[in-house]
């Protein structure tokens, strides 16, 4: 954890110097587009995302473990502050635990939601599908079927994805095969809920030996492109690789799949992005752009925590293959997808600068600097362990989210809105991570509000100190 300067005067002088040095750079980096036309990641605090645009809104699912939840919003920029809809829970003890990686597709006038679940034992994970009652990705849903290839009746299986190729449907998933415990398999479907033949194993390259999972598909330029994640998802080297299949070729013949050399999406240490993978693709609301949604971490530690959902636009290479690009830093300002009506949200940096109508004032002793680098928004933050020190945001909007570093030396803050009751929020983390969502306010009436963060000087038994950090706030006006 950071250490305090030798005196409060030194801290104040250093903070002033940092502000003077950073201000010109920040002004140059400030995007020309209006705040309403931009967004910043994360979109959700969960991993294993899948997103589709339908009925005038984005619909997002992430792994929640005990249920399937969906976030629905007309703008990509407001998914983080949208309240979730629980679309599925299950009383069947054989399949109501460790519910992972839901994906949903429209066939005819119904939606089919695919997922994996078990009875509490990881190796008992199997694949299942739900069917919607009407033409709405948010359901309601009823249980439709268990998806079991005849040659794998009792084998581990996760991460279902649907391939549409040559007018037919196929189930792709990660499970037992001759190459990995978590290896790529493809089986034919006679309809969205019936496996009609054996699964074939795909020998896919991946940089590390243990995992091939999360298959996803794009079709363009005469080929179907299958992207998939490799390495253990807890590793910082979790990444995306790719194979392709010619139009007209049989996907159940493994030799028809052509391997692309090397990863197509991987860690970007200089941007503070680690373990990018378990992804999906979606198109902009007007259908003119292709986008990637994925999870990644802000720490290089080997951990399954801190996997958050992010999105960025992709392009296409001259040879017809998709170019997924390089993962963008958390908090990087991006233009919203084409046809997105706009979010109206804006950021507030820890030094008080903002892309919208907002202020930030400190009382008591705070430290500031750029030591957190890529882990922080604009590379700087404020922090204090002095009981009674406060940071007060003034903003015009309907909701505010606070993001900052979690650390082993962080303590407990007392947070209040508009002078109301305080809520205790623990900023501690067993592993240091950057730009973590620490707090999301209740939904507020549209107008002017204040949010106060008070340092309590307290910490839990696991923490080594009582620091509270301030880095970025995201203000919403929806």
Short mmCIF file of C-alpha atoms in Angstrom, two decimals:
data_model
loop_
_atom_site.label_atom_id
_atom_site.label_comp_id
_atom_site.label_asym_id
_atom_site.label_seq_id
_atom_site.Cartn_x
_atom_site.Cartn_y
_atom_site.Cartn_z
CA UNK A 1 0.00 0.00 0.00
CA UNK A 2 1.10 3.60 -0.46
CA UNK A 3 2.82 5.37 2.44
CA UNK A 4 1.97 8.82 3.73
CA UNK A 5 4.28 11.74 2.90
CA UNK A 6 6.37 13.17 5.69
CA UNK A 7 4.01 16.06 6.23
CA UNK A 8 0.62 17.31 5.15
CA UNK A 9 2.31 20.30 3.53
CA UNK A 10 4.42 18.06 1.31
CA UNK A 11 1.32 16.11 0.29
CA UNK A 12 -0.51 19.30 -0.63
CA UNK A 13 2.42 20.62 -2.65
CA UNK A 14 2.81 17.31 -4.47
CA UNK A 15 -0.91 17.17 -5.27
CA UNK A 16 -0.74 20.69 -6.69
CA UNK A 17 2.28 19.80 -8.81
CA UNK A 18 0.60 16.68 -10.17
CA UNK A 19 -2.49 18.68 -11.05
CA UNK A 20 -0.48 21.32 -12.87
CA UNK A 21 1.50 18.74 -14.84
CA UNK A 22 -1.49 16.53 -15.70
CA UNK A 23 -3.96 19.23 -16.70
CA UNK A 24 -2.56 20.09 -20.15
CA UNK A 25 -2.26 16.41 -21.10
CA UNK A 26 -5.80 15.71 -19.92
CA UNK A 27 -7.16 18.62 -21.92
CA UNK A 28 -5.47 17.26 -25.04
CA UNK A 29 -6.83 13.76 -24.41
CA UNK A 30 -10.37 14.90 -23.73
CA UNK A 31 -12.57 13.52 -26.53
CA UNK A 32 -14.20 16.00 -28.89
CA UNK A 33 -17.46 14.00 -28.92
CA UNK A 34 -20.19 15.06 -26.51
CA UNK A 35 -20.52 12.96 -23.33
CA UNK A 36 -23.89 11.67 -24.54
CA UNK A 37 -22.14 9.95 -27.45
CA UNK A 38 -19.45 8.16 -25.47
CA UNK A 39 -19.06 5.47 -22.82
CA UNK A 40 -16.43 3.87 -20.60
CA UNK A 41 -15.94 0.34 -19.35
CA UNK A 42 -16.84 -1.62 -17.31
CA UNK A 43 -20.38 -2.46 -18.41
CA UNK A 44 -20.92 -4.97 -15.60
CA UNK A 45 -19.06 -6.39 -12.60
CA UNK A 46 -19.57 -10.00 -13.70
CA UNK A 47 -17.60 -12.35 -16.02
CA UNK A 48 -18.53 -14.49 -19.06
CA UNK A 49 -20.64 -11.86 -20.85
CA UNK A 50 -23.08 -12.33 -23.70
CA UNK A 51 -24.99 -9.46 -25.30
CA UNK A 52 -27.61 -9.03 -28.01
CA UNK A 53 -29.50 -5.97 -29.24
CA UNK A 54 -33.25 -6.61 -29.65
CA UNK A 55 -36.55 -4.79 -29.24
CA UNK A 56 -34.80 -1.41 -28.98
CA UNK A 57 -32.42 -2.37 -26.17
CA UNK A 58 -29.17 -4.12 -25.36
CA UNK A 59 -29.62 -7.29 -23.31
CA UNK A 60 -26.63 -8.52 -21.29
CA UNK A 61 -26.04 -11.65 -19.24
CA UNK A 62 -23.00 -12.54 -17.11
CA UNK A 63 -22.20 -15.45 -14.80
CA UNK A 64 -24.00 -15.02 -11.47
CA UNK A 65 -23.70 -18.54 -10.06
CA UNK A 66 -27.11 -19.17 -8.50
CA UNK A 67 -29.40 -17.74 -11.17
CA UNK A 68 -29.49 -16.13 -14.61
CA UNK A 69 -29.83 -12.36 -14.53
CA UNK A 70 -30.19 -9.96 -17.44
CA UNK A 71 -29.44 -6.25 -17.71
CA UNK A 72 -31.46 -4.33 -20.29
CA UNK A 73 -30.80 -0.77 -21.50
CA UNK A 74 -31.40 1.32 -24.65
CA UNK A 75 -27.76 2.52 -24.50
CA UNK A 76 -24.55 0.61 -23.99
CA UNK A 77 -23.39 3.44 -21.74
CA UNK A 78 -26.07 2.83 -19.11
CA UNK A 79 -25.81 -0.94 -18.66
CA UNK A 80 -23.72 -0.56 -15.48
CA UNK A 81 -26.41 1.45 -13.68
CA UNK A 82 -29.31 -0.71 -14.90
CA UNK A 83 -31.02 -2.90 -12.32
CA UNK A 84 -30.96 -6.62 -13.25
CA UNK A 85 -33.94 -8.81 -14.12
CA UNK A 86 -33.81 -12.37 -12.78
CA UNK A 87 -34.88 -14.48 -15.77
CA UNK A 88 -34.20 -17.95 -14.35
CA UNK A 89 -33.83 -19.83 -11.08
CA UNK A 90 -34.17 -23.59 -10.71
CA UNK A 91 -35.44 -25.85 -7.92
CA UNK A 92 -33.96 -28.98 -9.49
CA UNK A 93 -31.01 -29.86 -7.26
CA UNK A 94 -29.19 -31.61 -10.11
CA UNK A 95 -28.74 -28.35 -12.01
CA UNK A 96 -29.28 -25.31 -9.77
CA UNK A 97 -25.70 -24.55 -8.69
CA UNK A 98 -22.67 -23.03 -10.43
CA UNK A 99 -24.84 -21.64 -13.23
CA UNK A 100 -22.34 -20.23 -15.73
CA UNK A 101 -22.00 -18.52 -19.08
CA UNK A 102 -25.60 -18.00 -20.28
CA UNK A 103 -26.12 -17.15 -23.96
CA UNK A 104 -29.39 -16.44 -25.76
CA UNK A 105 -30.39 -16.66 -29.43
CA UNK A 106 -33.59 -15.99 -31.38
CA UNK A 107 -35.02 -18.74 -33.58
CA UNK A 108 -38.43 -18.03 -35.10
CA UNK A 109 -40.45 -16.00 -32.62
CA UNK A 110 -38.85 -17.49 -29.50
CA UNK A 111 -35.58 -17.03 -27.65
CA UNK A 112 -33.45 -19.94 -26.48
CA UNK A 113 -31.18 -19.45 -23.49
CA UNK A 114 -28.23 -21.85 -23.21
CA UNK A 115 -26.17 -22.32 -20.04
CA UNK A 116 -24.23 -24.79 -17.91
CA UNK A 117 -24.97 -25.82 -14.32
CA UNK A 118 -24.23 -28.59 -11.81
CA UNK A 119 -25.34 -30.10 -8.50
CA UNK A 120 -22.52 -28.54 -6.50
CA UNK A 121 -19.72 -30.66 -7.99
CA UNK A 122 -17.80 -28.95 -10.79
CA UNK A 123 -17.23 -32.14 -12.79
CA UNK A 124 -21.03 -32.60 -12.95
CA UNK A 125 -21.49 -29.52 -15.13
CA UNK A 126 -23.85 -30.24 -18.02
CA UNK A 127 -25.54 -28.16 -20.76
CA UNK A 128 -29.16 -26.97 -20.69
CA UNK A 129 -31.50 -24.80 -22.73
CA UNK A 130 -34.57 -22.72 -21.84
CA UNK A 131 -37.31 -21.48 -24.19
CA UNK A 132 -39.02 -18.09 -23.91
CA UNK A 133 -42.78 -17.75 -23.60
CA UNK A 134 -42.82 -14.88 -26.09
CA UNK A 135 -40.56 -12.92 -28.44
CA UNK A 136 -38.54 -11.26 -25.68
CA UNK A 137 -34.95 -12.11 -24.68
CA UNK A 138 -35.83 -11.20 -21.08
CA UNK A 139 -38.40 -14.01 -20.96
CA UNK A 140 -40.22 -15.37 -19.10
CA UNK A 141 -38.56 -18.74 -19.79
CA UNK A 142 -39.41 -22.37 -19.13
CA UNK A 143 -37.03 -25.31 -19.01
CA UNK A 144 -36.78 -27.00 -22.42
CA UNK A 145 -34.05 -29.65 -22.50
CA UNK A 146 -30.74 -31.08 -21.41
CA UNK A 147 -28.25 -31.05 -24.29
CA UNK A 148 -26.30 -34.32 -24.38
CA UNK A 149 -24.33 -35.64 -27.36
CA UNK A 150 -24.79 -39.44 -27.52
CA UNK A 151 -21.04 -40.07 -27.26
CA UNK A 152 -20.73 -37.88 -24.14
CA UNK A 153 -23.79 -38.87 -22.06
CA UNK A 154 -22.17 -38.32 -18.66
CA UNK A 155 -19.25 -36.00 -19.37
CA UNK A 156 -18.30 -32.57 -18.10
CA UNK A 157 -19.51 -29.79 -20.44
CA UNK A 158 -19.56 -25.97 -20.19
CA UNK A 159 -19.78 -22.80 -22.31
CA UNK A 160 -22.44 -23.62 -24.94
CA UNK A 161 -22.44 -21.55 -28.12
CA UNK A 162 -24.52 -21.89 -31.28
CA UNK A 163 -23.04 -22.16 -34.78
CA UNK A 164 -25.31 -21.41 -37.75
CA UNK A 165 -23.65 -22.79 -40.89
CA UNK A 166 -24.97 -23.86 -44.30
CA UNK A 167 -28.54 -23.45 -43.06
CA UNK A 168 -28.07 -25.83 -40.12
CA UNK A 169 -27.54 -25.46 -36.37
CA UNK A 170 -24.69 -26.87 -34.33
CA UNK A 171 -23.90 -26.92 -30.62
CA UNK A 172 -20.33 -25.92 -29.80
CA UNK A 173 -19.06 -26.26 -26.25
CA UNK A 174 -16.07 -26.94 -24.02
CA UNK A 175 -15.77 -30.38 -22.47
CA UNK A 176 -14.06 -33.73 -22.34
CA UNK A 177 -12.21 -34.73 -25.50
CA UNK A 178 -8.88 -36.41 -26.40
CA UNK A 179 -7.04 -33.07 -26.25
CA UNK A 180 -8.21 -31.33 -23.06
CA UNK A 181 -10.57 -31.78 -20.14
CA UNK A 182 -11.89 -28.42 -21.34
CA UNK A 183 -11.59 -28.93 -25.09
CA UNK A 184 -13.65 -27.77 -28.07
CA UNK A 185 -16.48 -30.00 -29.29
CA UNK A 186 -19.16 -29.53 -31.97
CA UNK A 187 -22.38 -31.55 -32.27
CA UNK A 188 -25.31 -31.29 -34.75
CA UNK A 189 -28.73 -29.96 -33.70
CA UNK A 190 -32.00 -30.91 -35.38
CA UNK A 191 -33.67 -27.89 -33.76
CA UNK A 192 -32.60 -25.34 -31.12
CA UNK A 193 -33.12 -27.83 -28.26
CA UNK A 194 -32.27 -31.30 -29.65
CA UNK A 195 -28.79 -32.77 -30.16
CA UNK A 196 -29.06 -35.09 -33.16
CA UNK A 197 -25.64 -36.76 -33.32
CA UNK A 198 -22.25 -37.33 -31.75
CA UNK A 199 -19.92 -34.45 -30.91
CA UNK A 200 -16.62 -34.24 -32.74
CA UNK A 201 -13.46 -33.01 -31.05
CA UNK A 202 -11.50 -30.08 -32.46
CA UNK A 203 -7.75 -30.02 -31.84
CA UNK A 204 -7.31 -26.27 -31.36
CA UNK A 205 -4.05 -24.49 -30.62
CA UNK A 206 -3.86 -22.10 -27.70
CA UNK A 207 -0.53 -21.15 -26.23
CA UNK A 208 -1.16 -23.08 -23.00
CA UNK A 209 -2.17 -26.73 -22.76
CA UNK A 210 -5.04 -26.80 -20.32
CA UNK A 211 -8.13 -25.01 -21.69
CA UNK A 212 -10.06 -24.35 -24.91
CA UNK A 213 -13.43 -22.82 -24.06
CA UNK A 214 -16.11 -20.25 -24.90
CA UNK A 215 -16.42 -20.84 -28.68
CA UNK A 216 -18.04 -17.96 -30.59
CA UNK A 217 -18.71 -17.42 -34.29
CA UNK A 218 -18.64 -14.74 -36.99
CA UNK A 219 -19.46 -15.33 -40.65
CA UNK A 220 -18.14 -13.02 -43.35
CA UNK A 221 -16.06 -13.04 -46.50
CA UNK A 222 -16.76 -16.65 -47.38
CA UNK A 223 -15.74 -18.15 -44.04
CA UNK A 224 -17.02 -18.81 -40.54
CA UNK A 225 -14.56 -17.63 -37.92
CA UNK A 226 -14.55 -19.51 -34.61
CA UNK A 227 -12.86 -17.63 -31.79
CA UNK A 228 -12.28 -19.27 -28.41
CA UNK A 229 -10.51 -18.64 -25.12
CA UNK A 230 -7.39 -20.48 -23.98
CA UNK A 231 -5.43 -20.88 -20.72
CA UNK A 232 -6.95 -21.05 -17.26
CA UNK A 233 -9.29 -18.06 -16.87
CA UNK A 234 -7.58 -17.20 -13.57
CA UNK A 235 -4.29 -16.55 -15.34
CA UNK A 236 -3.31 -13.12 -16.69
CA UNK A 237 -2.50 -14.90 -19.98
CA UNK A 238 -6.09 -16.01 -20.60
CA UNK A 239 -6.54 -14.99 -24.25
CA UNK A 240 -8.46 -15.48 -27.51
CA UNK A 241 -7.37 -17.69 -30.43
CA UNK A 242 -9.11 -18.40 -33.74
CA UNK A 243 -9.89 -21.05 -36.38
CA UNK A 244 -11.96 -20.74 -39.56
CA UNK A 245 -14.17 -22.86 -41.83
CA UNK A 246 -15.00 -22.26 -45.49
CA UNK A 247 -18.63 -21.71 -46.45
CA UNK A 248 -20.03 -25.04 -47.65
CA UNK A 249 -17.56 -27.13 -45.64
CA UNK A 250 -18.82 -29.60 -43.03
CA UNK A 251 -18.05 -28.32 -39.49
CA UNK A 252 -18.21 -31.92 -38.19
CA UNK A 253 -15.04 -32.78 -40.13
CA UNK A 254 -12.23 -31.54 -37.87
CA UNK A 255 -9.80 -31.22 -40.76
CA UNK A 256 -12.01 -28.57 -42.37
CA UNK A 257 -11.11 -26.12 -39.61
CA UNK A 258 -8.06 -23.99 -40.42
CA UNK A 259 -5.96 -22.81 -37.47
CA UNK A 260 -4.96 -19.14 -37.24
CA UNK A 261 -1.43 -18.72 -35.90
CA UNK A 262 -1.11 -17.05 -32.51
CA UNK A 263 -3.57 -15.22 -30.25
CA UNK A 264 -5.91 -12.61 -31.72
CA UNK A 265 -6.71 -10.86 -28.40
CA UNK A 266 -4.45 -10.97 -25.35
CA UNK A 267 -3.15 -9.12 -22.30
CA UNK A 268 -2.02 -5.50 -22.65
CA UNK A 269 0.24 -4.77 -19.70
CA UNK A 270 0.82 -1.17 -20.77
CA UNK A 271 -2.93 -0.59 -20.49
CA UNK A 272 -3.45 -2.52 -17.26
CA UNK A 273 -5.53 -5.25 -18.95
CA UNK A 274 -4.99 -8.89 -18.03
CA UNK A 275 -6.77 -12.13 -18.93
CA UNK A 276 -9.05 -10.80 -21.70
CA UNK A 277 -11.32 -13.56 -22.96
CA UNK A 278 -14.65 -15.36 -22.64
CA UNK A 279 -16.18 -13.10 -25.23
CA UNK A 280 -19.06 -12.74 -27.66
CA UNK A 281 -19.89 -10.56 -30.66
CA UNK A 282 -22.77 -8.17 -31.32
CA UNK A 283 -23.69 -5.60 -33.93
CA UNK A 284 -24.50 -1.93 -33.42
CA UNK A 285 -28.19 -0.96 -33.28
CA UNK A 286 -28.14 0.12 -36.94
CA UNK A 287 -26.30 -3.04 -38.02
CA UNK A 288 -23.27 -1.24 -39.50
CA UNK A 289 -20.61 -2.08 -36.89
CA UNK A 290 -19.25 -5.25 -35.28
CA UNK A 291 -18.43 -5.20 -31.58
CA UNK A 292 -16.68 -7.44 -29.08
CA UNK A 293 -17.85 -7.98 -25.51
CA UNK A 294 -15.50 -9.77 -23.11
CA UNK A 295 -14.24 -9.98 -19.58
CA UNK A 296 -10.79 -8.97 -18.31
CA UNK A 297 -9.01 -8.04 -15.08
CA UNK A 298 -7.05 -5.05 -13.74
CA UNK A 299 -4.51 -7.25 -11.97
CA UNK A 300 -1.78 -9.60 -13.18
CA UNK A 301 -2.38 -11.89 -10.20
CA UNK A 302 -3.62 -15.45 -10.71
CA UNK A 303 -7.20 -14.96 -9.53
CA UNK A 304 -10.77 -15.68 -10.61
CA UNK A 305 -12.01 -12.47 -8.99
CA UNK A 306 -12.05 -8.97 -10.56
CA UNK A 307 -13.26 -10.24 -13.98
CA UNK A 308 -15.41 -7.40 -15.33
CA UNK A 309 -17.39 -7.00 -18.56
CA UNK A 310 -16.06 -4.64 -21.24
CA UNK A 311 -16.84 -3.84 -24.88
CA UNK A 312 -14.99 -2.38 -27.84
CA UNK A 313 -15.43 -2.08 -31.59
CA UNK A 314 -13.67 -4.52 -33.94
CA UNK A 315 -12.66 -4.26 -37.61
CA UNK A 316 -11.79 -6.58 -40.50
CA UNK A 317 -8.42 -7.40 -42.05
CA UNK A 318 -7.63 -7.34 -45.76
CA UNK A 319 -7.59 -11.16 -45.85
CA UNK A 320 -11.22 -11.22 -44.62
CA UNK A 321 -10.46 -12.20 -41.02
CA UNK A 322 -11.74 -10.27 -37.99
CA UNK A 323 -9.32 -7.88 -36.31
CA UNK A 324 -10.15 -7.82 -32.60
CA UNK A 325 -7.50 -5.20 -31.92
CA UNK A 326 -5.82 -4.60 -28.54
CA UNK A 327 -7.75 -4.43 -25.25
CA UNK A 328 -8.44 -0.84 -24.24
CA UNK A 329 -7.59 0.43 -20.77
CA UNK A 330 -10.41 0.41 -18.26
CA UNK A 331 -12.07 3.82 -18.38
CA UNK A 332 -10.90 4.65 -21.91
CA UNK A 333 -13.53 6.88 -23.51
CA UNK A 334 -15.05 5.31 -26.64
CA UNK A 335 -17.74 6.37 -29.07
CA UNK A 336 -21.00 4.52 -28.59
CA UNK A 337 -22.05 2.00 -31.26
CA UNK A 338 -23.64 3.49 -34.36
CA UNK A 339 -27.36 4.01 -33.83
CA UNK A 340 -27.05 4.04 -30.03
CA UNK A 341 -29.33 6.86 -28.77
CA UNK A 342 -26.74 8.07 -26.24
CA UNK A 343 -26.29 7.67 -22.53
CA UNK A 344 -25.86 11.14 -21.05
CA UNK A 345 -23.35 9.79 -18.53
CA UNK A 346 -20.05 11.49 -17.80
CA UNK A 347 -16.91 10.97 -15.72
CA UNK A 348 -15.41 12.84 -12.79
CA UNK A 349 -11.68 12.44 -12.17
CA UNK A 350 -10.22 12.44 -8.64
CA UNK A 351 -8.68 15.88 -9.26
CA UNK A 352 -12.12 17.42 -9.90
CA UNK A 353 -12.03 17.60 -13.68
CA UNK A 354 -15.16 16.27 -15.34
CA UNK A 355 -16.69 15.75 -18.76
CA UNK A 356 -20.05 16.98 -17.44
CA UNK A 357 -21.73 18.99 -14.70
CA UNK A 358 -19.88 17.84 -11.58
CA UNK A 359 -17.55 19.04 -8.81
CA UNK A 360 -15.31 17.36 -6.24
CA UNK A 361 -14.08 18.88 -2.96
CA UNK A 362 -11.86 17.42 -0.23
CA UNK A 363 -11.61 18.14 3.48
CA UNK A 364 -8.92 16.87 5.83
CA UNK A 365 -5.64 15.28 4.77
CA UNK A 366 -5.47 13.46 1.44
CA UNK A 367 -2.53 12.21 -0.60
CA UNK A 368 -2.47 12.26 -4.39
CA UNK A 369 -0.17 11.08 -7.14
CA UNK A 370 0.41 8.94 -10.18
CA UNK A 371 1.88 5.86 -8.54
CA UNK A 372 -1.10 3.69 -9.49
CA UNK A 373 -0.35 4.19 -13.20
CA UNK A 374 -2.47 2.08 -15.55
CA UNK A 375 -4.56 0.78 -12.64
CA UNK A 376 -6.21 4.20 -12.30
CA UNK A 377 -8.31 6.49 -14.47
CA UNK A 378 -5.95 8.98 -16.14
CA UNK A 379 -3.14 7.41 -14.08
CA UNK A 380 -3.82 9.27 -10.82
CA UNK A 381 -5.86 9.01 -7.63
CA UNK A 382 -6.34 10.38 -4.10
CA UNK A 383 -6.13 8.33 -0.89
CA UNK A 384 -6.36 8.90 2.84
CA UNK A 385 -6.45 6.92 6.11
CA UNK A 386 -7.23 9.95 8.29
CA UNK A 387 -10.52 9.54 10.12
CA UNK A 388 -12.93 12.34 9.23
CA UNK A 389 -11.36 13.23 5.89
CA UNK A 390 -14.04 13.61 3.23
CA UNK A 391 -14.44 13.73 -0.55
CA UNK A 392 -17.72 15.25 -1.71
CA UNK A 393 -19.02 14.95 -5.27
CA UNK A 394 -21.60 17.42 -6.52
CA UNK A 395 -23.37 16.22 -9.67
CA UNK A 396 -26.46 16.62 -11.78
CA UNK A 397 -27.98 13.27 -12.67
CA UNK A 398 -29.88 10.25 -11.42
CA UNK A 399 -27.14 7.90 -10.21
CA UNK A 400 -23.42 7.80 -9.49
CA UNK A 401 -20.88 4.96 -9.43
CA UNK A 402 -17.53 5.16 -7.63
CA UNK A 403 -14.52 3.27 -9.01
CA UNK A 404 -11.09 3.04 -7.40
CA UNK A 405 -8.27 0.74 -6.35
CA UNK A 406 -8.96 -2.13 -4.00
CA UNK A 407 -5.94 -3.05 -1.91
CA UNK A 408 -4.70 -5.07 1.04
CA UNK A 409 -4.24 -1.85 3.03
CA UNK A 410 -7.63 -0.34 2.33
CA UNK A 411 -10.26 0.30 4.98
CA UNK A 412 -13.87 1.26 5.44
CA UNK A 413 -15.59 4.36 4.10
CA UNK A 414 -18.91 5.83 5.18
CA UNK A 415 -20.86 6.98 2.10
CA UNK A 416 -23.94 9.17 2.15
CA UNK A 417 -26.15 10.75 -0.52
CA UNK A 418 -27.70 14.21 -0.10
CA UNK A 419 -26.90 14.23 3.60
CA UNK A 420 -28.81 11.02 4.27
CA UNK A 421 -27.82 7.97 6.34
CA UNK A 422 -24.29 6.67 5.87
CA UNK A 423 -23.58 3.27 4.33
CA UNK A 424 -20.35 1.54 5.32
CA UNK A 425 -18.39 0.32 2.29
CA UNK A 426 -15.22 -1.77 2.62
CA UNK A 427 -12.55 -0.81 0.06
CA UNK A 428 -10.33 -3.75 1.06
CA UNK A 429 -9.25 -6.41 -1.43
CA UNK A 430 -7.16 -9.54 -0.81
CA UNK A 431 -5.45 -8.80 -4.14
CA UNK A 432 -4.68 -5.28 -5.32
CA UNK A 433 -6.86 -4.37 -8.30
CA UNK A 434 -7.51 -1.14 -10.18
CA UNK A 435 -10.69 0.76 -11.19
CA UNK A 436 -13.03 -1.53 -9.28
CA UNK A 437 -16.67 -0.55 -8.78
CA UNK A 438 -16.76 0.20 -5.07
CA UNK A 439 -20.24 1.72 -4.82
CA UNK A 440 -23.34 2.34 -6.93
CA UNK A 441 -25.81 4.81 -5.48
CA UNK A 442 -29.55 4.27 -5.32
CA UNK A 443 -31.52 5.68 -8.24
CA UNK A 444 -32.21 9.37 -7.53
CA UNK A 445 -34.66 11.97 -8.81
CA UNK A 446 -33.25 13.85 -11.77
CA UNK A 447 -31.46 16.95 -10.52
CA UNK A 448 -28.58 18.17 -8.39
CA UNK A 449 -27.15 15.83 -5.74
CA UNK A 450 -24.16 15.33 -3.47
CA UNK A 451 -22.33 12.18 -2.54
CA UNK A 452 -19.91 12.24 0.39
CA UNK A 453 -17.17 9.69 1.04
CA UNK A 454 -15.93 9.85 4.66
CA UNK A 455 -12.82 8.05 5.84
CA UNK A 456 -13.64 6.18 9.07
CA UNK A 457 -10.09 5.19 10.00
CA UNK A 458 -11.33 1.63 10.45
CA UNK A 459 -10.54 -1.58 8.62
CA UNK A 460 -11.46 -5.24 8.73
CA UNK A 461 -9.28 -7.86 10.42
CA UNK A 462 -7.63 -8.91 7.15
CA UNK A 463 -6.53 -5.43 6.12
CA UNK A 464 -3.19 -3.91 7.06
CA UNK A 465 -4.38 -0.27 7.08
CA UNK A 466 -7.41 2.00 6.70
CA UNK A 467 -6.87 3.80 3.39
CA UNK A 468 -9.83 4.88 1.27
CA UNK A 469 -9.13 5.73 -2.36
CA UNK A 470 -10.89 8.08 -4.79
CA UNK A 471 -10.22 7.63 -8.51
CA UNK A 472 -13.19 7.93 -10.91
CA UNK A 473 -16.91 8.57 -10.60
CA UNK A 474 -19.35 7.83 -13.40
CA UNK A 475 -22.48 10.01 -13.35
CA UNK A 476 -25.71 8.83 -15.06
CA UNK A 477 -28.65 10.90 -16.24
CA UNK A 478 -30.99 8.14 -17.53
#
